[in-house]
mmCIF file of C-alpha atoms and ligand atoms in Angstrom:
data_model
loop_
_atom_site.group_PDB
_atom_site.id
_atom_site.type_symbol
_atom_site.label_atom_id
_atom_site.label_comp_id
_atom_site.label_asym_id
_atom_site.label_seq_id
_atom_site.Cartn_x
_atom_site.Cartn_y
_atom_site.Cartn_z
ATOM 1 C CA UNK A 273 23.127 -32.515 -2.845
ATOM 2 C CA UNK A 274 21.993 -30.569 0.221
ATOM 3 C CA UNK A 275 23.496 -27.176 1.007
ATOM 4 C CA UNK A 276 23.197 -24.763 3.913
ATOM 5 C CA UNK A 277 23.147 -21.124 2.727
ATOM 6 C CA UNK A 278 23.914 -17.952 4.705
ATOM 7 C CA UNK A 279 23.067 -14.372 3.715
ATOM 8 C CA UNK A 280 23.954 -11.158 5.590
ATOM 9 C CA UNK A 281 25.026 -8.591 2.989
ATOM 10 C CA UNK A 282 22.492 -5.897 3.842
ATOM 11 C CA UNK A 283 19.699 -5.748 6.415
ATOM 12 C CA UNK A 284 18.317 -9.287 6.268
ATOM 13 C CA UNK A 285 19.947 -12.089 8.263
ATOM 14 C CA UNK A 286 19.057 -15.353 6.560
ATOM 15 C CA UNK A 287 19.826 -19.073 6.536
ATOM 16 C CA UNK A 288 18.323 -21.786 4.354
ATOM 17 C CA UNK A 289 18.641 -25.449 3.452
ATOM 18 C CA UNK A 290 18.202 -26.313 -0.226
ATOM 19 C CA UNK A 291 18.433 -29.711 -1.899
ATOM 20 C CA UNK A 292 18.992 -30.590 -5.526
ATOM 21 C CA UNK A 293 17.428 -33.945 -6.305
ATOM 22 C CA UNK A 294 18.682 -36.584 -8.720
ATOM 23 C CA UNK A 295 16.456 -35.041 -11.421
ATOM 24 C CA UNK A 296 18.222 -31.690 -11.003
ATOM 25 C CA UNK A 297 15.154 -30.046 -9.452
ATOM 26 C CA UNK A 298 15.441 -27.855 -6.369
ATOM 27 C CA UNK A 299 13.612 -28.175 -3.069
ATOM 28 C CA UNK A 300 13.810 -25.471 -0.450
ATOM 29 C CA UNK A 301 13.726 -27.491 2.775
ATOM 30 C CA UNK A 302 13.833 -24.369 4.967
ATOM 31 C CA UNK A 303 14.273 -20.629 4.443
ATOM 32 C CA UNK A 304 14.587 -18.360 7.472
ATOM 33 C CA UNK A 305 14.833 -14.555 7.143
ATOM 34 C CA UNK A 306 15.214 -12.182 10.078
ATOM 35 C CA UNK A 307 14.795 -8.631 8.762
ATOM 36 C CA UNK A 308 16.353 -5.658 10.568
ATOM 37 C CA UNK A 309 13.826 -3.039 9.422
ATOM 38 C CA UNK A 310 12.766 -2.106 12.965
ATOM 39 C CA UNK A 311 16.398 -1.743 14.062
ATOM 40 C CA UNK A 312 17.218 0.806 11.354
ATOM 41 C CA UNK A 313 13.826 2.571 11.127
ATOM 42 C CA UNK A 314 14.685 5.403 13.573
ATOM 43 C CA UNK A 315 17.700 6.350 11.407
ATOM 44 C CA UNK A 316 15.913 6.515 8.042
ATOM 45 C CA UNK A 317 18.338 4.070 6.412
ATOM 46 C CA UNK A 318 20.544 1.061 7.107
ATOM 47 C CA UNK A 319 23.291 1.789 9.690
ATOM 48 C CA UNK A 320 26.203 -0.497 8.694
ATOM 49 C CA UNK A 321 27.662 -0.927 12.203
ATOM 50 C CA UNK A 322 24.299 -1.841 13.707
ATOM 51 C CA UNK A 323 23.592 -4.195 10.812
ATOM 52 C CA UNK A 324 26.916 -6.030 11.202
ATOM 53 C CA UNK A 325 26.418 -6.509 14.938
ATOM 54 C CA UNK A 326 22.848 -7.730 14.496
ATOM 55 C CA UNK A 327 23.971 -10.187 11.805
ATOM 56 C CA UNK A 328 26.704 -11.532 14.115
ATOM 57 C CA UNK A 329 24.115 -12.009 16.874
ATOM 58 C CA UNK A 330 21.400 -13.571 14.697
ATOM 59 C CA UNK A 331 23.284 -15.735 12.175
ATOM 60 C CA UNK A 332 23.807 -18.831 14.289
ATOM 61 C CA UNK A 333 20.197 -18.635 15.518
ATOM 62 C CA UNK A 334 19.017 -18.497 11.876
ATOM 63 C CA UNK A 335 21.201 -21.509 11.043
ATOM 64 C CA UNK A 336 19.798 -23.465 13.995
ATOM 65 C CA UNK A 337 16.253 -22.551 12.994
ATOM 66 C CA UNK A 338 16.796 -23.464 9.345
ATOM 67 C CA UNK A 339 18.298 -26.862 10.211
ATOM 68 C CA UNK A 340 15.507 -27.557 12.708
ATOM 69 C CA UNK A 341 12.791 -26.662 10.167
ATOM 70 C CA UNK A 342 14.485 -28.875 7.568
ATOM 71 C CA UNK A 343 14.684 -31.677 10.149
ATOM 72 C CA UNK A 344 18.393 -32.108 9.416
ATOM 73 C CA UNK A 345 21.681 -31.690 11.279
ATOM 74 C CA UNK A 346 24.825 -29.959 10.054
ATOM 75 C CA UNK A 347 26.717 -33.208 9.257
ATOM 76 C CA UNK A 348 23.897 -34.095 6.840
ATOM 77 C CA UNK A 349 24.824 -31.148 4.625
ATOM 78 C CA UNK A 350 27.120 -31.605 1.629
ATOM 79 C CA UNK A 351 28.440 -28.036 1.711
ATOM 80 C CA UNK A 352 27.953 -24.548 3.137
ATOM 81 C CA UNK A 353 27.440 -21.530 0.859
ATOM 82 C CA UNK A 354 27.799 -17.954 2.066
ATOM 83 C CA UNK A 355 27.401 -14.496 0.510
ATOM 84 C CA UNK A 356 30.927 -13.048 0.308
ATOM 85 C CA UNK A 357 29.913 -9.847 -1.535
ATOM 86 C CA UNK A 358 28.858 -7.391 -2.787
ATOM 87 C CA UNK A 359 27.300 -5.601 0.179
ATOM 88 C CA UNK A 360 27.964 -3.819 3.434
ATOM 89 C CA UNK A 361 31.358 -5.150 4.381
ATOM 90 C CA UNK A 362 30.668 -5.612 8.111
ATOM 91 C CA UNK A 363 27.639 -7.773 7.422
ATOM 92 C CA UNK A 364 29.415 -9.751 4.707
ATOM 93 C CA UNK A 365 32.300 -10.400 7.119
ATOM 94 C CA UNK A 366 29.897 -11.561 9.846
ATOM 95 C CA UNK A 367 28.472 -14.113 7.413
ATOM 96 C CA UNK A 368 31.822 -15.338 6.116
ATOM 97 C CA UNK A 369 33.223 -15.687 9.660
ATOM 98 C CA UNK A 370 30.164 -17.631 10.800
ATOM 99 C CA UNK A 371 30.364 -19.897 7.749
ATOM 100 C CA UNK A 372 34.101 -20.439 8.229
ATOM 101 C CA UNK A 373 33.470 -21.485 11.835
ATOM 102 C CA UNK A 374 30.720 -23.918 10.812
ATOM 103 C CA UNK A 375 32.897 -25.379 8.050
ATOM 104 C CA UNK A 376 35.921 -25.766 10.323
ATOM 105 C CA UNK A 377 33.824 -27.479 12.979
ATOM 106 C CA UNK A 378 32.041 -29.827 10.597
ATOM 107 C CA UNK A 379 34.704 -30.414 7.949
ATOM 108 C CA UNK A 380 32.207 -29.397 5.236
ATOM 109 C CA UNK A 381 33.386 -27.649 2.051
ATOM 110 C CA UNK A 382 32.703 -23.911 1.934
ATOM 111 C CA UNK A 383 31.590 -21.931 -1.137
ATOM 112 C CA UNK A 384 31.694 -18.119 -1.451
ATOM 113 C CA UNK A 385 28.732 -16.815 -3.466
ATOM 114 C CA UNK A 386 28.125 -13.476 -5.187
ATOM 115 C CA UNK A 387 24.845 -12.072 -3.835
ATOM 116 C CA UNK A 388 23.813 -10.930 -7.322
ATOM 117 C CA UNK A 389 24.454 -14.442 -8.665
ATOM 118 C CA UNK A 390 21.997 -15.601 -6.012
ATOM 119 C CA UNK A 391 19.304 -13.305 -7.449
ATOM 120 C CA UNK A 392 20.320 -14.165 -11.014
ATOM 121 C CA UNK A 393 20.037 -17.946 -10.584
ATOM 122 C CA UNK A 394 16.799 -17.902 -8.559
ATOM 123 C CA UNK A 395 14.531 -18.642 -11.593
ATOM 124 C CA UNK A 396 16.398 -21.937 -12.007
ATOM 125 C CA UNK A 397 15.661 -22.842 -8.393
ATOM 126 C CA UNK A 398 11.988 -21.828 -8.496
ATOM 127 C CA UNK A 399 11.063 -22.719 -12.089
ATOM 128 C CA UNK A 400 13.877 -24.955 -13.396
ATOM 129 C CA UNK A 401 14.507 -22.373 -16.115
ATOM 130 C CA UNK A 402 17.090 -23.418 -18.715
ATOM 131 C CA UNK A 403 19.962 -21.206 -19.896
ATOM 132 C CA UNK A 404 20.046 -18.734 -21.526
ATOM 133 C CA UNK A 405 17.509 -16.331 -20.049
ATOM 134 C CA UNK A 406 17.186 -12.613 -19.537
ATOM 135 C CA UNK A 407 16.780 -11.364 -15.977
ATOM 136 C CA UNK A 408 15.455 -7.949 -15.042
ATOM 137 C CA UNK A 409 16.650 -7.288 -11.513
ATOM 138 C CA UNK A 410 14.622 -4.458 -9.952
ATOM 139 C CA UNK A 411 14.866 -3.652 -6.260
ATOM 140 C CA UNK A 412 15.504 -0.818 -3.846
ATOM 141 C CA UNK A 413 19.229 -1.118 -4.450
ATOM 142 C CA UNK A 414 19.715 -2.263 -8.010
ATOM 143 C CA UNK A 415 18.385 -2.287 -11.506
ATOM 144 C CA UNK A 416 20.035 -4.200 -14.312
ATOM 145 C CA UNK A 417 19.416 -6.469 -17.269
ATOM 146 C CA UNK A 418 21.478 -9.651 -17.035
ATOM 147 C CA UNK A 419 21.807 -12.324 -19.682
ATOM 148 C CA UNK A 420 22.353 -15.563 -17.774
ATOM 149 C CA UNK A 421 24.218 -18.066 -19.922
ATOM 150 C CA UNK A 422 25.635 -20.391 -17.262
ATOM 151 C CA UNK A 423 26.219 -20.795 -13.517
ATOM 152 C CA UNK A 424 29.116 -18.348 -13.751
ATOM 153 C CA UNK A 425 28.367 -16.643 -17.078
ATOM 154 C CA UNK A 426 26.573 -13.344 -16.640
ATOM 155 C CA UNK A 427 26.422 -10.558 -19.167
ATOM 156 C CA UNK A 428 25.112 -7.155 -18.104
ATOM 157 C CA UNK A 429 23.196 -5.677 -21.015
ATOM 158 C CA UNK A 430 22.237 -2.436 -19.295
ATOM 159 C CA UNK A 431 21.196 -0.869 -16.015
ATOM 160 C CA UNK A 432 20.339 2.317 -14.198
ATOM 161 C CA UNK A 433 22.679 5.266 -14.414
ATOM 162 C CA UNK A 434 21.309 6.784 -11.195
ATOM 163 C CA UNK A 435 18.499 5.612 -8.879
ATOM 164 C CA UNK A 436 17.050 2.109 -8.673
ATOM 165 C CA UNK A 437 13.269 1.902 -9.276
ATOM 166 C CA UNK A 438 12.527 0.804 -5.686
ATOM 167 C CA UNK A 439 14.408 3.852 -4.484
ATOM 168 C CA UNK A 440 12.249 5.997 -6.805
ATOM 169 C CA UNK A 441 9.059 4.416 -5.402
ATOM 170 C CA UNK A 442 10.321 5.060 -1.861
ATOM 171 C CA UNK A 443 11.154 8.706 -2.624
ATOM 172 C CA UNK A 444 7.799 9.200 -4.359
ATOM 173 C CA UNK A 445 6.050 7.942 -1.223
ATOM 174 C CA UNK A 446 8.071 10.404 0.871
ATOM 175 C CA UNK A 447 7.224 13.286 -1.488
ATOM 176 C CA UNK A 448 3.502 12.446 -1.248
ATOM 177 C CA UNK A 449 3.447 11.784 2.491
ATOM 178 C CA UNK A 450 2.909 8.033 2.168
ATOM 179 C CA UNK A 451 4.518 5.430 4.481
ATOM 180 C CA UNK A 452 7.672 3.347 3.808
ATOM 181 C CA UNK A 453 8.426 1.054 2.079
ATOM 182 C CA UNK A 454 7.053 3.256 -0.673
ATOM 183 C CA UNK A 455 6.402 0.651 -3.359
ATOM 184 C CA UNK A 456 3.369 -1.072 -1.846
ATOM 185 C CA UNK A 457 1.963 2.274 -0.598
ATOM 186 C CA UNK A 458 2.261 3.947 -4.016
ATOM 187 C CA UNK A 459 0.779 0.895 -5.751
ATOM 188 C CA UNK A 460 -2.218 0.870 -3.376
ATOM 189 C CA UNK A 461 -2.859 4.620 -3.910
ATOM 190 C CA UNK A 462 -2.473 4.237 -7.676
ATOM 191 C CA UNK A 463 -5.460 1.872 -7.784
ATOM 192 C CA UNK A 464 -7.804 4.849 -7.374
ATOM 193 C CA UNK A 465 -5.768 7.091 -9.680
ATOM 194 C CA UNK A 466 -5.734 8.090 -13.349
ATOM 195 C CA UNK A 467 -2.334 7.366 -14.917
ATOM 196 C CA UNK A 468 -2.934 9.770 -17.809
ATOM 197 C CA UNK A 469 -3.549 12.860 -15.651
ATOM 198 C CA UNK A 470 0.103 13.890 -15.178
ATOM 199 C CA UNK A 471 2.323 13.525 -18.257
ATOM 200 C CA UNK A 472 5.583 12.561 -16.478
ATOM 201 C CA UNK A 473 8.750 11.948 -18.541
ATOM 202 C CA UNK A 474 9.883 8.523 -19.770
ATOM 203 C CA UNK A 475 13.634 8.976 -19.159
ATOM 204 C CA UNK A 476 16.167 7.659 -21.720
ATOM 205 C CA UNK A 477 13.478 6.197 -24.003
ATOM 206 C CA UNK A 478 14.723 8.505 -26.746
ATOM 207 C CA UNK A 479 18.186 6.948 -26.528
ATOM 208 C CA UNK A 480 19.178 3.573 -27.940
ATOM 209 C CA UNK A 481 20.172 0.694 -25.701
ATOM 210 C CA UNK A 482 18.708 -0.513 -22.431
ATOM 211 C CA UNK A 483 20.212 1.755 -19.802
ATOM 212 C CA UNK A 484 17.717 3.393 -17.451
ATOM 213 C CA UNK A 485 17.376 6.525 -15.343
ATOM 214 C CA UNK A 486 14.871 7.293 -12.591
ATOM 215 C CA UNK A 487 16.112 10.408 -10.800
ATOM 216 C CA UNK A 488 14.532 12.881 -13.265
ATOM 217 C CA UNK A 489 11.171 11.176 -12.891
ATOM 218 C CA UNK A 490 11.179 11.818 -9.181
ATOM 219 C CA UNK A 491 12.020 15.512 -9.727
ATOM 220 C CA UNK A 492 9.212 15.838 -12.295
ATOM 221 C CA UNK A 493 6.804 14.267 -9.830
ATOM 222 C CA UNK A 494 7.821 16.774 -7.162
ATOM 223 C CA UNK A 495 7.169 19.649 -9.582
ATOM 224 C CA UNK A 496 3.758 18.264 -10.505
ATOM 225 C CA UNK A 497 2.894 17.972 -6.807
ATOM 226 C CA UNK A 498 4.025 21.540 -6.096
ATOM 227 C CA UNK A 499 1.862 22.835 -8.914
ATOM 228 C CA UNK A 500 -1.229 21.030 -7.630
ATOM 229 C CA UNK A 501 -0.548 22.242 -4.094
ATOM 230 C CA UNK A 502 -0.168 25.853 -5.330
ATOM 231 C CA UNK A 503 -3.418 25.607 -7.329
ATOM 232 C CA UNK A 504 -5.258 24.278 -4.293
ATOM 233 C CA UNK A 505 -4.127 26.900 -1.806
ATOM 234 C CA UNK A 506 -1.557 24.744 -0.018
ATOM 235 C CA UNK A 507 -3.227 21.332 0.126
ATOM 236 C CA UNK A 508 -2.851 18.145 -1.899
ATOM 237 C CA UNK A 509 -6.322 16.713 -2.695
ATOM 238 C CA UNK A 510 -6.583 12.942 -2.206
ATOM 239 C CA UNK A 511 -7.615 12.376 -5.831
ATOM 240 C CA UNK A 512 -4.561 14.321 -7.042
ATOM 241 C CA UNK A 513 -2.322 12.187 -4.812
ATOM 242 C CA UNK A 514 -3.800 9.003 -6.255
ATOM 243 C CA UNK A 515 -3.410 10.416 -9.785
ATOM 244 C CA UNK A 516 0.231 11.315 -9.099
ATOM 245 C CA UNK A 517 0.893 7.751 -7.849
ATOM 246 C CA UNK A 518 -0.820 6.212 -10.886
ATOM 247 C CA UNK A 519 1.044 8.515 -13.295
ATOM 248 C CA UNK A 520 4.390 7.770 -11.651
ATOM 249 C CA UNK A 521 3.784 4.022 -11.624
ATOM 250 C CA UNK A 522 2.785 4.068 -15.300
ATOM 251 C CA UNK A 523 5.945 6.001 -16.223
ATOM 252 C CA UNK A 524 8.108 3.398 -14.439
ATOM 253 C CA UNK A 525 6.109 0.623 -16.107
ATOM 254 C CA UNK A 526 6.435 2.132 -19.601
ATOM 255 C CA UNK A 527 10.182 2.668 -19.291
ATOM 256 C CA UNK A 528 10.895 -0.768 -17.813
ATOM 257 C CA UNK A 529 8.719 -2.627 -20.322
ATOM 258 C CA UNK A 530 10.157 -0.790 -23.354
ATOM 259 C CA UNK A 531 13.750 -1.256 -22.159
ATOM 260 C CA UNK A 532 13.028 -4.916 -21.440
ATOM 261 C CA UNK A 533 11.819 -5.293 -25.033
ATOM 262 C CA UNK A 534 15.137 -3.873 -26.223
ATOM 263 C CA UNK A 535 17.092 -6.104 -23.828
ATOM 264 C CA UNK A 536 15.202 -9.106 -25.236
ATOM 265 C CA UNK A 537 16.248 -8.063 -28.769
ATOM 266 C CA UNK A 538 19.838 -7.781 -27.612
ATOM 267 C CA UNK A 539 19.730 -11.126 -25.794
ATOM 268 C CA UNK A 540 18.301 -12.730 -28.912
ATOM 269 C CA UNK A 541 21.010 -11.229 -31.119
ATOM 270 C CA UNK A 542 23.746 -12.436 -28.757
ATOM 271 C CA UNK A 543 22.473 -15.972 -28.224
ATOM 272 C CA UNK A 544 20.758 -16.636 -31.537
ATOM 273 C CA UNK A 545 17.981 -18.174 -29.447
ATOM 274 C CA UNK A 546 14.760 -16.886 -27.885
ATOM 275 C CA UNK A 547 15.704 -16.512 -24.221
ATOM 276 C CA UNK A 548 13.009 -16.633 -21.547
ATOM 277 C CA UNK A 549 12.302 -13.519 -19.477
ATOM 278 C CA UNK A 550 12.560 -13.523 -15.688
ATOM 279 C CA UNK A 551 12.127 -10.749 -13.131
ATOM 280 C CA UNK A 552 13.429 -10.534 -9.549
ATOM 281 C CA UNK A 553 13.811 -7.990 -6.743
ATOM 282 C CA UNK A 554 11.296 -6.254 -4.477
ATOM 283 C CA UNK A 555 9.817 -4.117 -7.274
ATOM 284 C CA UNK A 556 8.840 -7.353 -9.054
ATOM 285 C CA UNK A 557 5.961 -7.379 -6.536
ATOM 286 C CA UNK A 558 4.344 -4.527 -8.486
ATOM 287 C CA UNK A 559 1.236 -5.840 -10.236
ATOM 288 C CA UNK A 560 1.267 -3.251 -13.023
ATOM 289 C CA UNK A 561 4.904 -4.031 -13.854
ATOM 290 C CA UNK A 562 4.395 -7.790 -13.662
ATOM 291 C CA UNK A 563 1.375 -7.468 -15.953
ATOM 292 C CA UNK A 564 3.326 -5.408 -18.488
ATOM 293 C CA UNK A 565 6.258 -7.822 -18.546
ATOM 294 C CA UNK A 566 3.929 -10.794 -18.821
ATOM 295 C CA UNK A 567 2.146 -9.235 -21.815
ATOM 296 C CA UNK A 568 5.486 -8.399 -23.436
ATOM 297 C CA UNK A 569 6.705 -11.988 -23.041
ATOM 298 C CA UNK A 570 3.398 -13.367 -24.377
ATOM 299 C CA UNK A 571 3.505 -11.043 -27.417
ATOM 300 C CA UNK A 572 6.931 -12.462 -28.229
ATOM 301 C CA UNK A 573 6.069 -16.055 -27.352
ATOM 302 C CA UNK A 574 8.626 -16.086 -24.564
ATOM 303 C CA UNK A 575 8.423 -17.943 -21.290
ATOM 304 C CA UNK A 576 7.893 -15.522 -18.388
ATOM 305 C CA UNK A 577 9.022 -16.318 -14.840
ATOM 306 C CA UNK A 578 8.335 -14.196 -11.775
ATOM 307 C CA UNK A 579 9.414 -16.132 -8.652
ATOM 308 C CA UNK A 580 7.340 -15.956 -5.462
ATOM 309 C CA UNK A 581 8.132 -12.756 -3.620
ATOM 310 C CA UNK A 582 9.976 -14.485 -0.751
ATOM 311 C CA UNK A 583 12.582 -15.574 -3.324
ATOM 312 C CA UNK A 584 12.585 -12.243 -5.178
ATOM 313 C CA UNK A 585 13.696 -10.293 -2.101
ATOM 314 C CA UNK A 586 16.876 -11.046 -0.134
ATOM 315 C CA UNK A 587 16.981 -14.612 1.220
ATOM 316 C CA UNK A 588 19.466 -17.420 1.834
ATOM 317 C CA UNK A 589 17.789 -20.095 -0.308
ATOM 318 C CA UNK A 590 19.082 -18.312 -3.413
ATOM 319 C CA UNK A 591 22.600 -18.352 -1.902
ATOM 320 C CA UNK A 592 22.428 -22.081 -1.123
ATOM 321 C CA UNK A 593 21.142 -22.724 -4.663
ATOM 322 C CA UNK A 594 23.885 -20.580 -6.257
ATOM 323 C CA UNK A 595 26.370 -22.634 -4.193
ATOM 324 C CA UNK A 596 24.881 -25.854 -5.593
ATOM 325 C CA UNK A 597 25.147 -24.457 -9.134
ATOM 326 C CA UNK A 598 28.743 -23.384 -8.548
ATOM 327 C CA UNK A 599 29.722 -26.805 -7.223
ATOM 328 C CA UNK A 600 27.936 -28.434 -10.168
ATOM 329 C CA UNK A 601 29.880 -26.247 -12.602
ATOM 330 C CA UNK A 602 33.199 -27.032 -10.871
ATOM 331 C CA UNK A 603 33.623 -23.299 -10.295
ATOM 332 C CA UNK A 604 34.466 -23.165 -6.600
ATOM 333 C CA UNK A 605 37.517 -20.978 -5.903
ATOM 334 C CA UNK A 606 38.982 -20.290 -2.429
ATOM 335 C CA UNK A 607 39.499 -16.638 -3.457
ATOM 336 C CA UNK A 608 35.715 -16.267 -3.707
ATOM 337 C CA UNK A 609 35.613 -16.372 0.084
ATOM 338 C CA UNK A 610 37.312 -12.994 0.408
ATOM 339 C CA UNK A 611 34.663 -10.546 1.694
ATOM 340 C CA UNK A 612 34.102 -7.837 -0.924
ATOM 341 C CA UNK A 613 32.026 -4.644 -0.762
ATOM 342 C CA UNK A 614 31.961 -4.485 -4.585
ATOM 343 C CA UNK A 615 31.826 -7.465 -6.904
ATOM 344 C CA UNK A 616 30.287 -6.871 -10.352
ATOM 345 C CA UNK A 617 28.842 -10.037 -11.862
ATOM 346 C CA UNK A 618 29.966 -9.162 -15.356
ATOM 347 C CA UNK A 619 33.732 -8.776 -15.139
ATOM 348 C CA UNK A 620 34.079 -7.814 -18.793
ATOM 349 C CA UNK A 621 31.702 -4.910 -19.414
ATOM 350 C CA UNK A 622 32.790 -1.835 -17.463
ATOM 351 C CA UNK A 623 30.451 -1.059 -14.583
ATOM 352 C CA UNK A 624 28.020 1.819 -14.711
ATOM 353 C CA UNK A 625 27.492 3.771 -11.545
ATOM 354 C CA UNK A 626 27.747 1.152 -8.806
ATOM 355 C CA UNK A 627 27.533 -1.641 -11.383
ATOM 356 C CA UNK A 628 23.793 -1.192 -11.624
ATOM 357 C CA UNK A 629 23.526 -1.129 -7.886
ATOM 358 C CA UNK A 630 23.106 2.009 -5.900
ATOM 359 C CA UNK A 631 22.756 2.573 -2.195
ATOM 360 C CA UNK A 632 23.546 0.154 0.562
ATOM 361 C CA UNK A 633 21.086 -2.513 -0.403
ATOM 362 C CA UNK A 634 21.963 -5.008 -3.126
HETATM 363 O O1 KG4 B 181 14.462 -6.582 -3.013
HETATM 364 P P1 KG4 B 181 14.073 -5.698 -1.874
HETATM 365 O O2 KG4 B 181 13.276 -6.270 -0.737
HETATM 366 O O3 KG4 B 181 15.319 -5.064 -1.221
HETATM 367 C C1 KG4 B 181 16.358 -4.560 -1.950
HETATM 368 O O4 KG4 B 181 16.281 -3.362 -2.264
HETATM 369 O O5 KG4 B 181 17.284 -5.343 -2.228
HETATM 370 O O6 KG4 B 181 13.285 -4.466 -2.509
HETATM 371 C C2 KG4 B 181 12.740 -3.455 -1.717
HETATM 372 C C3 KG4 B 181 12.205 -2.396 -2.640
HETATM 373 C C4 KG4 B 181 11.717 -1.164 -1.902
HETATM 374 O O7 KG4 B 181 12.249 -0.006 -2.503
HETATM 375 C C5 KG4 B 181 10.203 -1.233 -2.073
HETATM 376 O O8 KG4 B 181 9.573 0.032 -2.095
HETATM 377 C C6 KG4 B 181 10.072 -1.937 -3.404
HETATM 378 O O9 KG4 B 181 11.103 -2.908 -3.402
HETATM 379 N N1 KG4 B 181 8.749 -2.564 -3.551
HETATM 380 C C7 KG4 B 181 7.846 -2.214 -4.488
HETATM 381 C C8 KG4 B 181 6.681 -3.000 -4.241
HETATM 382 N N2 KG4 B 181 6.931 -3.789 -3.149
HETATM 383 C C9 KG4 B 181 8.212 -3.513 -2.753
HETATM 384 N N3 KG4 B 181 7.910 -1.344 -5.499
HETATM 385 C C10 KG4 B 181 6.807 -1.211 -6.285
HETATM 386 N N4 KG4 B 181 5.670 -1.900 -6.094
HETATM 387 C C11 KG4 B 181 5.552 -2.790 -5.083
HETATM 388 N N5 KG4 B 181 4.409 -3.461 -4.905
HETATM 389 ZN ZN1 ZN B 182 19.510 -8.447 -2.994
#
């Protein structure tokens, strides 16, 4: 089965062609992503109207490019899959309209995919991971623990009650005068820093369960910076900046690793098995975090999967693959094509703030 996927729910316009072979394994034949970072940079955040217009302009070009790179034509597809939520509604609508046009013109079946399901099912595309597994989704827009039990069976075990970790990295960079995106900048600075110098809080560790909080950490970091600046007559020494970055990164690491351990316990209790651990989202690029999660999985004899970064961040290959999984599970519903700004994966557990997703980016 070969599926064309379209993604336009935030600030990346993407198209991809993914094939599932007879053995069930996935092959990404092409994955094209046109980011809009430069378009939104002057405004300090994603401008929904600009994003929607840019998606509408770029989608068909991305589709053409993806098909050309795959060396295939539209009639050679078996279906089209498109993100129909959650996300910025203008962008989601641009994608659904484009996909509807392509489907009408080609007669191909059309599948509406939940963007979060795309992230959640990625470890099956990249590493043929079997169900059930625990996914830690950590990006600039969301942070949640998901137990993946089937193509349409997702259980949210916990998530952030305020900021997402990527957001916290970005704000930390701003507070310390480092460039955006903050994650890579803070990680680079932290290499020369001492993580034990500033005792920053480990929010919510004293409470049971695997919910997380990152907004207090950012405030504590700001206070620590102000104190150093006051002690140094108005300046922030470079070593102190590196130490602040290292201390912040270690706090995020400690909280995420400990909460992941608890989520693993919970996943084990629910399934009666020993689910593998997977991580996805832009923050999964962080070496310290990856290392901590890898050690945790090894200590518990669990398989650990961290997909290549191009499939951790927003892309259309994960949407095409989620479409393939949905078709395989016989779970395609016409109502899934309705563009939705909000669409929690777990329909049973009540959503936390923003269903573990905060800000425009999902
Ligand atoms: O998944 P993503 O590309 O977009 C969404 O938010 O959906 O994630 C972007 C986020 C940004 O906040 C960025 O600062 C963070 O991921 N990030 C990192 C690293 N690389 C990117 N955070 C920590 N360490 C990194 N190396
Ligand atoms: Zn995403």
